Short mmCIF file of C-alpha atoms in Angstrom, two decimals:
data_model
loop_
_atom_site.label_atom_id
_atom_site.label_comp_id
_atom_site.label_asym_id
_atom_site.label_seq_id
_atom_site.Cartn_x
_atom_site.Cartn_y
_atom_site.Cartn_z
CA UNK A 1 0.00 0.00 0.00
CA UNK A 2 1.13 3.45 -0.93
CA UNK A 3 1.35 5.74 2.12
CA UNK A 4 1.93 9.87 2.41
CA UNK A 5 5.30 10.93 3.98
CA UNK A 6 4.06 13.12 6.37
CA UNK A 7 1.84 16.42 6.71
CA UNK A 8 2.92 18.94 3.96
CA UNK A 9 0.66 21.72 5.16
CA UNK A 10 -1.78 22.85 7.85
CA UNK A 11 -4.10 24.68 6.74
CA UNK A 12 -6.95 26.84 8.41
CA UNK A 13 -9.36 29.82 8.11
CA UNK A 14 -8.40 33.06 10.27
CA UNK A 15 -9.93 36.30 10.84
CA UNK A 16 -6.38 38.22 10.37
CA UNK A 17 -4.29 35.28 8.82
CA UNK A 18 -1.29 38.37 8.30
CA UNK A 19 -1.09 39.11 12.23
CA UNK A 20 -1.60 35.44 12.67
CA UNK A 21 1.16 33.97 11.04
CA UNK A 22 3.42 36.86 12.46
CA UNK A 23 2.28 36.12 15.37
CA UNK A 24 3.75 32.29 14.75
CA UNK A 25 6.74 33.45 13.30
CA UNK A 26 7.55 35.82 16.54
CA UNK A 27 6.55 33.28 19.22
CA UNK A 28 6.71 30.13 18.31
CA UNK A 29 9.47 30.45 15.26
CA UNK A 30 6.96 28.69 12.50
CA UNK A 31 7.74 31.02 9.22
CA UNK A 32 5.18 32.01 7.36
CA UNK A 33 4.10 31.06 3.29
CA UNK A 34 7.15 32.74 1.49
CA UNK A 35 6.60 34.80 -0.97
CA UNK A 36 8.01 33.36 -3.78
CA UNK A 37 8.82 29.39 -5.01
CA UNK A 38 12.75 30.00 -4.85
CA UNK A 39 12.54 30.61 -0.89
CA UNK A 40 11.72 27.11 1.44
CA UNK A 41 8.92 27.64 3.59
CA UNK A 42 9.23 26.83 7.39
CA UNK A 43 11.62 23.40 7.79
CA UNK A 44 10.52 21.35 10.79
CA UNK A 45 12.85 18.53 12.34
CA UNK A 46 12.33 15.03 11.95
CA UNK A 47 10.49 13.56 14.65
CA UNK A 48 7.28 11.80 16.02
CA UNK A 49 3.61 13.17 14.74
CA UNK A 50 0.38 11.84 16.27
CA UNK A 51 -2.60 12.02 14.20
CA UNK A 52 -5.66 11.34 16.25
CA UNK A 53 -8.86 11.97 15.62
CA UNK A 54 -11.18 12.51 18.73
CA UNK A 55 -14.53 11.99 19.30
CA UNK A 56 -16.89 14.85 18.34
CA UNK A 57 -18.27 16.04 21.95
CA UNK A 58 -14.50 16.20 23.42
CA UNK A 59 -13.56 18.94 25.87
CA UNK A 60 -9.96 18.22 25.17
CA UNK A 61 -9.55 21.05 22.75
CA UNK A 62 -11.35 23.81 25.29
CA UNK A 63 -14.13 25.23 22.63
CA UNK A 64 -17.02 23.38 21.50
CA UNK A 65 -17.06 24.82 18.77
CA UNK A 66 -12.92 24.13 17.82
CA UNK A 67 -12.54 21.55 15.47
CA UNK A 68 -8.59 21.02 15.84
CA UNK A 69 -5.94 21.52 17.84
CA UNK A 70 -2.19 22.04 16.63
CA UNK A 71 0.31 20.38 18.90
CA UNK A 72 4.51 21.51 18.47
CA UNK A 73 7.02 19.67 19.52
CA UNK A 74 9.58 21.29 21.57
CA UNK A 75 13.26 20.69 23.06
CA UNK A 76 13.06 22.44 26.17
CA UNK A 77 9.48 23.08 27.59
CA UNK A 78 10.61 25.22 30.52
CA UNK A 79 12.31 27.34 28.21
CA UNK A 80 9.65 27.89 26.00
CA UNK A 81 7.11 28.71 28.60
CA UNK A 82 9.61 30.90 29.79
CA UNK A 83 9.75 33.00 26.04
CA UNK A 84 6.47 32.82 25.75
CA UNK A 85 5.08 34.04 29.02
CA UNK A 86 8.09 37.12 28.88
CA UNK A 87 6.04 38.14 25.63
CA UNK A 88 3.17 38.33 27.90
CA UNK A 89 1.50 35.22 26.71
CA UNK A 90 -0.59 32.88 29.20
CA UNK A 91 0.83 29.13 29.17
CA UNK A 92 -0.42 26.45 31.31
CA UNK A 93 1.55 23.76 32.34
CA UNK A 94 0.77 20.31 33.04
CA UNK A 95 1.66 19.53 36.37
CA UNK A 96 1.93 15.93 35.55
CA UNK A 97 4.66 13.91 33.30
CA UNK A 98 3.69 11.11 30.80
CA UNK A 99 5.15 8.10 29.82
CA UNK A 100 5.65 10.11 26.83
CA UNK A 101 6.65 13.38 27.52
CA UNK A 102 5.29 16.74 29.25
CA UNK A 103 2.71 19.38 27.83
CA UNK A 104 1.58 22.78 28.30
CA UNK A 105 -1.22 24.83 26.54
CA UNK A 106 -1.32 28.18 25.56
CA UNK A 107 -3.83 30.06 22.86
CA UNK A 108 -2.60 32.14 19.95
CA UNK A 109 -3.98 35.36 18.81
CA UNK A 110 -7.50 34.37 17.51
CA UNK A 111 -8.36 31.81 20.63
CA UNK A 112 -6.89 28.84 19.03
CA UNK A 113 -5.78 26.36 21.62
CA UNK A 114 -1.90 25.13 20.82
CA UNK A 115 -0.24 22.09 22.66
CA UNK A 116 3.25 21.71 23.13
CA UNK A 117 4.84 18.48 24.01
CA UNK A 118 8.53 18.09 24.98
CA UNK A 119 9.08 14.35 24.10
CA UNK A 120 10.98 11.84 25.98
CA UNK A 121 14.09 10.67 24.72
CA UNK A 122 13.09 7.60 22.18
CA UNK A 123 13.46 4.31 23.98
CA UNK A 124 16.61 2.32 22.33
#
């Protein structure tokens, strides 16, 4: 069976998408759509993405009414809770750590609700 490589895009409708994706670009480091075909867009590493569907009446994504939630992985969760909330920006830690990592949540400029997961080192 033929099978995609990964996710080549994520795509969604915003009320500002310009402030938005600055917005990405400034906190979180995600570039936005270049301008041209000769410049890459944003380059993430190699690593481990969950795709998970979830049942329609979950409260795991805050909003009834939100329909996804984007989760980033990150090296050094402490450190990017630290950035983040020195911007002024509200993050929420987990308290508790996972067999498979540690989270936090924070919301972007439009209400969005972002995850951000600080994996465990892969078992070897």
């Amino acid at each position: 069976m033929e099978k995609v490589l990964g996710i080549g895009g994520f795509f969604w409708r915003a009320r500002d998408p310009e402030a938005l994706a600055l917005w990405y670009q400034q906190h979180l480091g995600v570039d936005g759509v270049p301008s041209d075909y000769d410049t890459l867009p944003w380059q993430q590493e190699a690593g481990t993405t969950v795709f998970a569907p979830f049942k329609h009446d979950t409260t795991y994504f805050d909003r009834p009414e939100q329909q996804f939630m984007v989760n980033f992985r990150v090296r050094d969760l402490d450190a990017m809770i630290a950035q983040l909330e020195a911007a002024g920006i509200t993050v929420t830690l987990d308290p508790e750590s996972y067999p498979n990592g540690r989270f936090a949540r924070l919301h972007d400029l439009e209400g969005n609700p972002i995850e951000l997961w600080q994996e465990l080192a892969a078992k070897g």
